[in-house]
Coordinates of C-alpha atoms in Angstrom, one line a residue:
X1 CA 0.0 0.2 0.5
X2 CA 1.7 3.0 -1.8
X3 CA 0.8 6.0 1.7
X4 CA 1.2 9.6 -0.5
X5 CA 2.0 12.1 0.4
X6 CA -0.8 14.0 3.3
X7 CA -3.9 15.6 2.1
X8 CA -5.7 18.6 2.1
X9 CA -7.4 19.3 5.4
X10 CA -10.9 18.2 5.8
X11 CA -13.6 20.3 7.2
X12 CA -13.3 17.6 10.0
X13 CA -11.0 17.9 12.1
X14 CA -13.0 20.5 14.0
X15 CA -15.0 17.7 15.0
X16 CA -14.5 15.3 18.2
X17 CA -12.3 12.6 18.1
X18 CA -16.4 10.7 19.7
X19 CA -18.4 11.8 16.3
X20 CA -15.6 10.5 14.3
X21 CA -15.7 7.2 15.3
X22 CA -19.1 7.7 15.8
X23 CA -20.0 9.1 12.3
X24 CA -17.8 7.2 10.7
X25 CA -18.7 3.9 12.6
X26 CA -14.6 3.0 13.9
X27 CA -14.8 -1.3 14.7
X28 CA -13.9 -1.9 18.2
X29 CA -10.3 -3.5 18.8
X30 CA -10.0 -6.9 17.9
X31 CA -9.2 -9.9 15.6
X32 CA -7.5 -8.0 13.1
X33 CA -9.7 -7.1 9.7
X34 CA -9.6 -10.1 7.0
X35 CA -7.9 -8.5 3.7
X36 CA -8.8 -10.1 -0.1
X37 CA -5.7 -11.5 0.2
X38 CA -6.3 -13.4 3.8
X39 CA -9.9 -14.2 2.8
X40 CA -9.3 -16.0 -0.5
X41 CA -6.7 -18.7 2.0
X42 CA -8.6 -19.7 5.5
X43 CA -7.8 -23.2 5.8
X44 CA -4.5 -22.5 4.3
X45 CA -2.9 -24.3 7.1
X46 CA 1.0 -22.3 6.4
X47 CA -1.5 -19.6 8.1
X48 CA -1.1 -21.5 11.4
X49 CA 2.1 -23.8 10.9
X50 CA 4.7 -24.5 13.3
X51 CA 7.4 -26.8 12.2
X52 CA 8.1 -28.0 15.4
X53 CA 6.0 -28.4 18.7
X54 CA 8.0 -26.5 21.3
X55 CA 10.3 -23.7 20.0
X56 CA 13.6 -25.0 20.0
X57 CA 15.4 -23.5 22.9
X58 CA 19.1 -22.7 20.6
X59 CA 19.2 -21.3 16.9
X60 CA 22.3 -19.2 14.8
X61 CA 19.0 -16.6 13.1
X62 CA 16.1 -16.0 14.3
X63 CA 14.3 -14.2 12.4
X64 CA 10.9 -11.9 13.4
X65 CA 7.9 -11.9 10.9
X66 CA 7.1 -14.3 8.2
X67 CA 6.0 -11.0 6.2
X68 CA 7.8 -10.5 2.2
X69 CA 11.4 -9.4 4.2
X70 CA 11.4 -12.7 6.6
X71 CA 10.5 -14.9 4.1
X72 CA 13.3 -13.9 1.8
X73 CA 15.9 -13.1 4.7
X74 CA 15.3 -16.9 6.1
X75 CA 15.9 -18.0 2.1
X76 CA 18.5 -15.7 1.2
X77 CA 19.9 -17.1 4.8
X78 CA 19.5 -20.3 4.0
X79 CA 21.1 -19.8 0.5
X80 CA 24.4 -18.2 2.3
X81 CA 24.7 -21.1 5.3
X82 CA 22.9 -24.5 4.4
X83 CA 24.6 -25.4 7.9
X84 CA 23.0 -23.4 10.2
X85 CA 19.9 -23.5 11.4
X86 CA 17.3 -20.5 11.2
X87 CA 14.1 -19.7 13.5
X88 CA 11.4 -17.6 12.4
X89 CA 8.6 -16.1 14.9
X90 CA 5.1 -14.8 13.7
X91 CA 3.4 -13.3 16.0
X92 CA -0.6 -14.2 14.5
X93 CA -1.0 -16.4 11.6
X94 CA 1.6 -16.3 8.9
X95 CA 1.9 -13.4 6.6
X96 CA -0.8 -11.3 8.7
X97 CA 0.9 -8.0 8.1
X98 CA 0.9 -5.3 5.5
X99 CA 2.6 -8.8 2.7
X100 CA -1.4 -9.8 3.4
X101 CA -2.9 -6.2 3.9
X102 CA -1.4 -4.0 0.5
X103 CA -3.3 -3.6 -2.6
X104 CA -1.1 -6.0 -4.6
X105 CA 0.4 -3.4 -7.2
X106 CA 4.8 -4.5 -7.6
X107 CA 4.2 -0.8 -9.7
X108 CA 7.9 0.6 -9.3
X109 CA 8.7 4.2 -9.4
X110 CA 10.6 5.6 -12.6
X111 CA 10.3 8.9 -12.3
X112 CA 6.9 10.9 -9.2
X113 CA 9.0 10.6 -7.0
X114 CA 11.9 11.9 -8.0
X115 CA 12.1 15.7 -6.8
X116 CA 11.3 14.7 -3.4
X117 CA 14.5 12.1 -3.1
X118 CA 16.6 14.5 -5.4
X119 CA 16.0 17.8 -2.6
X120 CA 15.9 15.1 0.5
X121 CA 19.6 13.1 -0.8
X122 CA 20.7 14.4 -4.0
X123 CA 21.1 14.3 -7.7
X124 CA 22.6 10.5 -7.5
X125 CA 20.6 8.5 -5.2
X126 CA 17.4 9.7 -5.9
X127 CA 18.2 8.4 -8.9
X128 CA 19.9 5.5 -8.0
X129 CA 16.1 4.9 -5.0
X130 CA 14.4 5.0 -8.5
X131 CA 17.3 1.8 -10.0
X132 CA 16.6 0.1 -7.5
X133 CA 13.4 -0.6 -7.6
X134 CA 13.1 -0.8 -11.1
X135 CA 16.1 -3.7 -10.2
X136 CA 13.9 -4.9 -7.5
X137 CA 10.9 -5.3 -9.9
X138 CA 12.2 -8.0 -12.4
X139 CA 14.1 -9.7 -10.1
X140 CA 10.9 -9.9 -8.5
X141 CA 9.1 -11.1 -11.7
X142 CA 11.7 -12.6 -12.6
X143 CA 11.9 -15.4 -9.2
X144 CA 7.9 -15.8 -9.8
X145 CA 8.5 -16.8 -13.9
X146 CA 11.7 -18.8 -13.5
X147 CA 9.5 -21.2 -10.9
X148 CA 6.1 -21.0 -11.9
X149 CA 4.8 -19.7 -9.1
X150 CA 1.2 -20.0 -9.2
X151 CA 0.8 -15.4 -7.3
X152 CA -1.8 -14.2 -10.1
X153 CA 0.7 -12.0 -11.8
X154 CA 0.1 -9.8 -14.0
X155 CA 2.6 -7.8 -15.7
X156 CA 2.0 -5.1 -18.2
X157 CA 1.8 -1.2 -18.6
X158 CA 1.4 0.3 -15.6
X159 CA -0.4 4.0 -16.3
X160 CA -0.3 7.1 -14.1
X161 CA -2.5 10.5 -14.7
X162 CA -2.8 13.1 -13.8
X163 CA -7.0 15.0 -13.7
X164 CA -7.0 18.1 -13.1
X165 CA -3.9 21.4 -15.2
X166 CA -2.1 21.9 -12.4
X167 CA -1.3 18.7 -11.1
X168 CA 0.0 17.6 -15.0
X169 CA 1.7 20.7 -14.5
X170 CA 3.5 19.5 -12.0
X171 CA 4.1 16.6 -13.3
X172 CA 5.3 17.8 -16.1
X173 CA 8.6 19.6 -13.9
X174 CA 9.0 16.5 -12.5
X175 CA 9.5 14.5 -15.0
X176 CA 12.1 16.9 -17.7
X177 CA 13.7 17.3 -14.0
X178 CA 14.6 13.5 -14.3
X179 CA 15.4 13.5 -17.6
X180 CA 17.7 16.4 -16.8
X181 CA 19.9 14.8 -14.3
X182 CA 19.9 12.2 -16.7
X183 CA 17.5 9.2 -15.8
X184 CA 16.0 6.4 -17.9
X185 CA 13.0 7.4 -20.0
X186 CA 12.7 5.3 -23.2
X187 CA 11.1 2.8 -21.9
X188 CA 8.3 5.3 -20.9
X189 CA 4.9 6.4 -22.4
X190 CA 4.1 9.6 -21.9
X191 CA 1.4 11.8 -23.6
X192 CA 1.0 15.3 -22.6
X193 CA -1.8 16.3 -24.8
X194 CA -5.1 16.2 -23.0
X195 CA -7.0 15.2 -26.1
X196 CA -4.6 11.5 -26.5
X197 CA -4.2 10.7 -22.9
X198 CA -7.0 8.3 -20.7
X199 CA -10.5 9.0 -20.5
X200 CA -10.9 12.8 -18.2
X201 CA -6.9 13.2 -17.4
X202 CA -4.8 15.5 -19.1
X203 CA -1.7 13.3 -19.3
X204 CA -0.4 10.3 -19.4
X205 CA 2.4 8.3 -18.0
X206 CA 3.2 4.6 -18.6
X207 CA 5.5 1.2 -18.2
X208 CA 6.0 -2.7 -16.8
X209 CA 4.7 -2.7 -14.0
X210 CA 3.2 -6.1 -11.9
X211 CA 0.1 -7.1 -10.0
X212 CA 0.4 -10.8 -8.2
X213 CA -1.4 -12.1 -4.7
X214 CA 1.4 -10.8 -2.3
X215 CA 0.2 -13.8 0.4
X216 CA 0.7 -17.0 -2.4
X217 CA 4.5 -15.9 -3.8
X218 CA 5.6 -14.9 -0.6
X219 CA 3.7 -18.3 0.7
X220 CA 5.0 -20.6 -1.9
X221 CA 8.8 -19.2 -0.6
X222 CA 8.1 -20.0 3.1
X223 CA 7.1 -23.8 1.4
X224 CA 10.5 -24.4 0.1
X225 CA 12.2 -22.8 3.1
X226 CA 10.2 -25.9 4.4
X227 CA 11.7 -27.9 2.5
X228 CA 16.0 -26.7 3.1
X229 CA 15.1 -27.2 7.0
X230 CA 13.9 -24.3 8.6
X231 CA 11.8 -23.5 11.9
X232 CA 8.2 -21.5 10.8
X233 CA 6.0 -20.4 14.0
X234 CA 3.5 -18.7 14.2
X235 CA 1.3 -17.4 16.9
X236 CA 4.1 -16.8 19.0
X237 CA 4.8 -13.2 19.6
X238 CA 8.0 -11.8 20.8
X239 CA 7.6 -9.5 23.7
X240 CA 11.7 -8.2 23.7
X241 CA 15.5 -9.0 22.8
X242 CA 18.0 -9.2 26.2
X243 CA 20.9 -10.1 26.4
X244 CA 22.1 -13.4 27.2
X245 CA 22.9 -13.9 30.7
X246 CA 24.8 -17.3 30.1
X247 CA 26.8 -16.1 26.7
X248 CA 26.7 -11.5 27.0
X249 CA 27.7 -12.1 23.4
X250 CA 24.4 -13.3 21.4
X251 CA 20.8 -12.5 22.1
X252 CA 17.8 -13.7 24.1
X253 CA 14.5 -13.1 21.5
X254 CA 12.1 -14.7 24.6
X255 CA 8.6 -15.1 23.3
X256 CA 5.5 -15.8 24.9
X257 CA 6.0 -19.5 24.0
X258 CA 9.0 -19.6 25.5
X259 CA 13.5 -18.1 24.8
X260 CA 15.3 -19.0 21.7
X261 CA 19.4 -18.0 22.3
X262 CA 20.3 -16.5 19.6
X263 CA 23.9 -15.5 17.4
X264 CA 22.4 -13.6 14.5
X265 CA 18.1 -11.8 15.1
X266 CA 17.0 -9.8 11.9
X267 CA 13.9 -7.2 12.5
X268 CA 11.8 -8.0 9.7
X269 CA 8.5 -6.8 10.9
X270 CA 8.6 -3.0 9.5
X271 CA 5.8 -1.0 11.3
X272 CA 6.1 -2.7 14.2
X273 CA 10.1 -2.4 14.4
X274 CA 10.1 0.0 17.1
X275 CA 7.9 -1.5 19.2
X276 CA 10.5 -4.7 19.8
X277 CA 14.0 -2.5 19.6
X278 CA 13.6 1.0 21.0
X279 CA 16.2 2.6 19.7
X280 CA 13.9 2.4 16.6
X281 CA 11.1 4.6 17.9
X282 CA 10.6 8.4 16.3
X283 CA 12.5 6.4 13.2
X284 CA 9.3 4.0 12.1
X285 CA 6.0 5.0 13.2
X286 CA 2.9 2.7 12.2
X287 CA -0.3 4.1 10.5
X288 CA -2.6 2.2 9.9
X289 CA -3.9 2.5 5.6
X290 CA -7.5 1.3 4.3
X291 CA -7.8 -0.4 1.5
X292 CA -11.4 -1.1 -0.7
X293 CA -12.3 -3.7 -3.3
X294 CA -15.0 -2.7 -5.8
X295 CA -17.1 -4.9 -7.5
X296 CA -20.0 -3.5 -9.4
X297 CA -23.4 -6.2 -9.1
X298 CA -23.4 -6.4 -13.4
X299 CA -20.8 -7.4 -15.1
X300 CA -19.0 -4.3 -17.5
X301 CA -19.2 -6.1 -20.6
X302 CA -16.1 -5.7 -23.1
X303 CA -15.0 -2.3 -20.3
X304 CA -13.0 -3.9 -17.6
X305 CA -10.0 -2.3 -17.1
X306 CA -7.4 -3.2 -18.7
X307 CA -4.5 -2.0 -17.2
X308 CA -3.6 -1.1 -13.2
X309 CA -3.1 2.5 -12.6
X310 CA -2.1 5.4 -10.6
X311 CA -4.9 8.6 -10.3
X312 CA -2.5 12.2 -9.5
X313 CA -5.0 14.4 -7.7
X314 CA -4.8 17.5 -6.3
X315 CA -2.9 18.4 -2.9
X316 CA -0.5 15.7 -3.5
X317 CA -3.6 12.8 -3.2
X318 CA -3.9 9.3 -4.9
X319 CA -5.4 6.3 -6.0
X320 CA -3.9 3.2 -6.7
X321 CA -6.1 1.1 -8.7
X322 CA -5.2 -2.2 -9.7
X323 CA -8.0 -4.9 -11.2
X324 CA -7.8 -7.7 -9.3
X325 CA -10.0 -10.0 -12.6
X326 CA -11.4 -9.4 -16.1
X327 CA -13.7 -11.2 -15.5
X328 CA -15.1 -10.8 -11.9
X329 CA -14.2 -7.3 -12.2
X330 CA -13.7 -7.0 -8.9
X331 CA -11.0 -4.0 -8.7
X332 CA -8.3 -3.0 -5.8
X333 CA -8.2 1.1 -4.5
X334 CA -5.4 1.5 -2.3
X335 CA -3.3 5.0 -1.8
X336 CA -4.2 8.5 -0.6
X337 CA -7.2 9.4 -1.6
X338 CA -9.5 12.6 -0.6
X339 CA -10.5 10.8 2.7
X340 CA -6.9 10.6 3.9
X341 CA -6.9 13.0 5.7
X342 CA -9.9 12.6 8.3
X343 CA -8.9 9.2 8.7
X344 CA -5.3 10.6 10.2
X345 CA -7.1 13.1 12.0
X346 CA -9.8 10.6 14.1
X347 CA -5.6 8.6 14.5
X348 CA -4.5 11.0 15.7
X349 CA -7.0 11.7 18.8
X350 CA -6.5 7.8 19.0
X351 CA -3.0 7.3 19.0
X352 CA -4.1 4.0 20.8
X353 CA -4.7 2.2 17.2
X354 CA -1.3 3.4 14.8
X355 CA -0.8 -1.2 14.6
X356 CA -4.5 -1.9 15.3
X357 CA -5.8 -4.1 12.4
X358 CA -8.8 -4.3 13.4
X359 CA -10.0 -1.6 11.1
X360 CA -13.3 -2.8 8.7
X361 CA -13.9 0.6 6.5
X362 CA -13.7 4.2 6.7
X363 CA -16.8 6.2 5.0
X364 CA -15.0 8.9 3.1
X365 CA -12.5 6.6 2.6
X366 CA -14.9 4.1 0.4
X367 CA -17.3 7.3 -0.7
X368 CA -13.8 9.0 -1.6
X369 CA -13.6 5.3 -4.5
X370 CA -17.0 5.1 -5.1
X371 CA -17.4 8.9 -5.7
X372 CA -14.2 9.2 -8.2
X373 CA -14.9 5.6 -9.9
X374 CA -18.9 6.0 -10.8
X375 CA -17.8 9.8 -12.6
X376 CA -14.3 8.7 -14.1
X377 CA -14.9 4.2 -15.1
X378 CA -17.0 4.2 -17.6
X379 CA -20.9 1.7 -16.9
X380 CA -19.9 1.9 -13.4
X381 CA -23.0 3.5 -12.9
X382 CA -24.5 1.6 -9.4
X383 CA -24.4 0.4 -5.8
X384 CA -21.0 -1.1 -5.5
X385 CA -20.9 -4.4 -3.7
X386 CA -17.7 -3.4 -0.9
X387 CA -15.3 -4.8 0.7
X388 CA -12.3 -2.9 2.8
X389 CA -10.0 -4.0 5.3
X390 CA -6.5 -2.2 6.4
X391 CA -3.0 -2.9 6.9
X392 CA -0.4 -1.0 9.1
X393 CA 2.3 0.9 6.7
X394 CA 5.8 1.7 8.1
X395 CA 6.7 5.8 8.0
X396 CA 10.0 6.2 8.2
X397 CA 11.5 10.1 9.8
X398 CA 13.2 10.3 6.2
X399 CA 10.9 8.8 4.0
X400 CA 13.4 5.8 2.7
X401 CA 14.5 2.1 4.2
X402 CA 16.4 1.0 7.5
X403 CA 18.8 -1.5 6.4
X404 CA 21.9 -2.6 8.4
X405 CA 23.4 -4.1 11.9
X406 CA 21.5 -1.6 14.3
X407 CA 23.7 0.6 15.7
X408 CA 25.7 -0.3 19.0
X409 CA 23.7 -4.1 19.0
X410 CA 25.3 -6.3 17.8
X411 CA 24.1 -9.0 16.0
X412 CA 20.9 -7.4 15.8
X413 CA 20.3 -6.4 12.0
X414 CA 17.2 -4.8 11.4
X415 CA 15.6 -5.1 7.4
X416 CA 11.9 -2.1 7.7
X417 CA 10.5 1.3 7.1
X418 CA 9.4 0.7 3.5
X419 CA 6.6 4.1 3.7
X420 CA 4.2 2.0 1.9
X421 CA 6.2 0.6 -0.9
X422 CA 7.3 -2.7 0.2
X423 CA 6.8 -4.8 -3.2
X424 CA 8.7 -1.8 -4.8
X425 CA 11.8 -2.9 -2.4
X426 CA 11.8 -5.9 -0.4
X427 CA 12.9 -8.0 -3.3
X428 CA 16.5 -6.3 -2.6
X429 CA 16.4 -5.5 0.4
X430 CA 16.0 -8.4 1.8
X431 CA 18.9 -10.2 -0.3
X432 CA 21.3 -7.8 0.2
X433 CA 20.4 -7.5 4.3
X434 CA 22.1 -11.1 4.4
X435 CA 25.4 -10.4 2.3
X436 CA 26.0 -7.7 4.7
X437 CA 25.3 -9.9 7.7
X438 CA 27.6 -12.2 5.7
X439 CA 30.4 -9.3 5.8
X440 CA 29.9 -8.2 2.6
X441 CA 30.9 -4.5 2.3
X442 CA 27.4 -2.4 1.6
X443 CA 28.4 -1.8 -2.0
X444 CA 27.9 -5.3 -2.2
X445 CA 23.9 -4.5 -2.1
X446 CA 23.6 -2.6 -4.8
X447 CA 21.0 -0.8 -2.3
X448 CA 20.8 3.2 -2.3
X449 CA 22.8 4.2 0.6
X450 CA 20.3 6.3 1.9
X451 CA 18.7 3.1 3.4
X452 CA 21.7 2.2 5.3
X453 CA 21.1 2.0 8.5
X454 CA 24.5 4.5 11.3
X455 CA 24.7 5.6 13.3
X456 CA 24.8 9.5 12.2
X457 CA 21.6 8.6 10.6
X458 CA 20.4 7.8 13.4
X459 CA 21.7 10.3 15.1
X460 CA 20.1 12.9 13.5
X461 CA 17.3 11.8 12.0
X462 CA 16.2 11.7 16.5
X463 CA 18.1 15.1 16.2
X464 CA 14.9 16.0 13.8
X465 CA 12.3 14.2 15.5
X466 CA 12.8 15.3 18.5
X467 CA 12.3 19.2 16.8
X468 CA 9.9 18.2 14.3
X469 CA 10.8 18.3 11.9
X470 CA 11.0 14.8 10.7
X471 CA 10.1 14.0 7.4
X472 CA 7.4 11.7 7.7
X473 CA 6.3 10.8 4.2
X474 CA 7.6 11.6 0.6

C-alpha cells in the first residue's frame, strides 16, 4: 500500500474524536480485518504452521516476522549458510501483516518520486532509489517466472494519470527534471496532450509493472524454506530481545511461547519494529491505512479495466488502482484518496490504534472511491459490493527504509520502514541485508546508500524527531 503525500485539510478536523468515531463507524479493537488476500486462503495449513511442537531453545539465526521481508531473509540465509539453523517467529498467522494486506502492486517508481528524493538526498541518490525499484521489480518477476509461482502475476503497462491541469503541470516538471538529471525514460510512454491521454486525464505516463497475489508468492517461498529445514513458528509473539545471561555475545529472544538463544536476530516486522526495539522509536512510525475492493453487481462487458493505475490528485492525493480479474470485475483501490486526511485526524486522536488492523472500513475513504469510480470509469453507475480492510504501513522518519546492523547492538539487524512501498523494495533489500550479515561491504548490496542504517543517520533523525522536523513522507 502506497500512502502518498497527505491530502488537503478537511472540514472535519475540528470535529471531536468521539463524534468522528460515531459518524464513521470504526469497529472496536479486536481480531484483525480480513484482506482480499487473507480472505481467500483461510484454511491453508501454512497460516498456523509450527514446524516443531515447541519453540527451540537455540538457533543460529532468529527472524522476527513472516511477511515478504522475513521470508526472503530466511531464504537467503539458508542459501548462504546451509549448515546454520534458522527460526522464523510470527506473532499471528503466517504473512498476516502488511504483505498480506497491500493493494497487490509491484509498481516501480520510474519518475514520480524523483523531485522529493533529489531534494532530500541529492541527484545521485534519487536516481539510485528509482533504479533500485526497477531492479526490484525485475528480480521479483524473474523469480516468479523461473519458479512457476502460482500467484496471479500480471505484467503490463501501469498508467499514471494526472486529472487536473495543475497536477499535470507538476508531473511534467518532475518528469522533465528527472530526464535532465540523466534518468532513464526510454521505457516510459508519455503524452502531455489531454486529447490523447486516458479518459478525463490531462496526461498519461505508462511503463511496465505488475500486479500479483502477494500472500501466495510469500507462501511459495516459505514452503521452499520449510523443505530446506527452516523452522516456522506462528502464533508466537516476541516480547523482548535481551543479552543472553549465559553467553553475553549472544541474544535471547523472549516470546510468549519460550526463549531462543541465538547469535543473529533480524527485525523483519516493518511497522512493528519500533514497538520491539526501542532504538527505532521515532524512526519508524506505524500508521493504519485502508484498502477497498469494489465489485459492480453487473459485469461490464468489454469495458473492464485492462491496466493498473495511479490517479494523481490535487494536493498530493493518489488513487492506486489494481484490477484483480477482468472476468470477475473486482478492482482494488489503495493510495491516499480525499478521505485520508479525516482518517489521519481520527488516528491522531486515537494513537493507541496505530497498530490496529482490525479496522474494516472508513466511510469518507470508501465514499471517495465510489465517487471516483462512478464518475470516471465508464459504466460504473451502480451500487457497489464493497469490501474494506486495514493494514499497518511503516512511515520512515526520512522517507526511505532502514537496512543494516542496529547501531550499538552487534548481531541485531533490521530491514524495515518501507513507507508503504515494500513490494518495490523488499526483493532486493532482504537479500542485500543477508550479504551484510555475511560480512560484505555495503556496495555489494547494490542498494541506495541512503537505505543504510548508520549511527550518524540515527543521530540526525533522532534530533529532527525531537525538534518536530522529521520528514515522515516523501
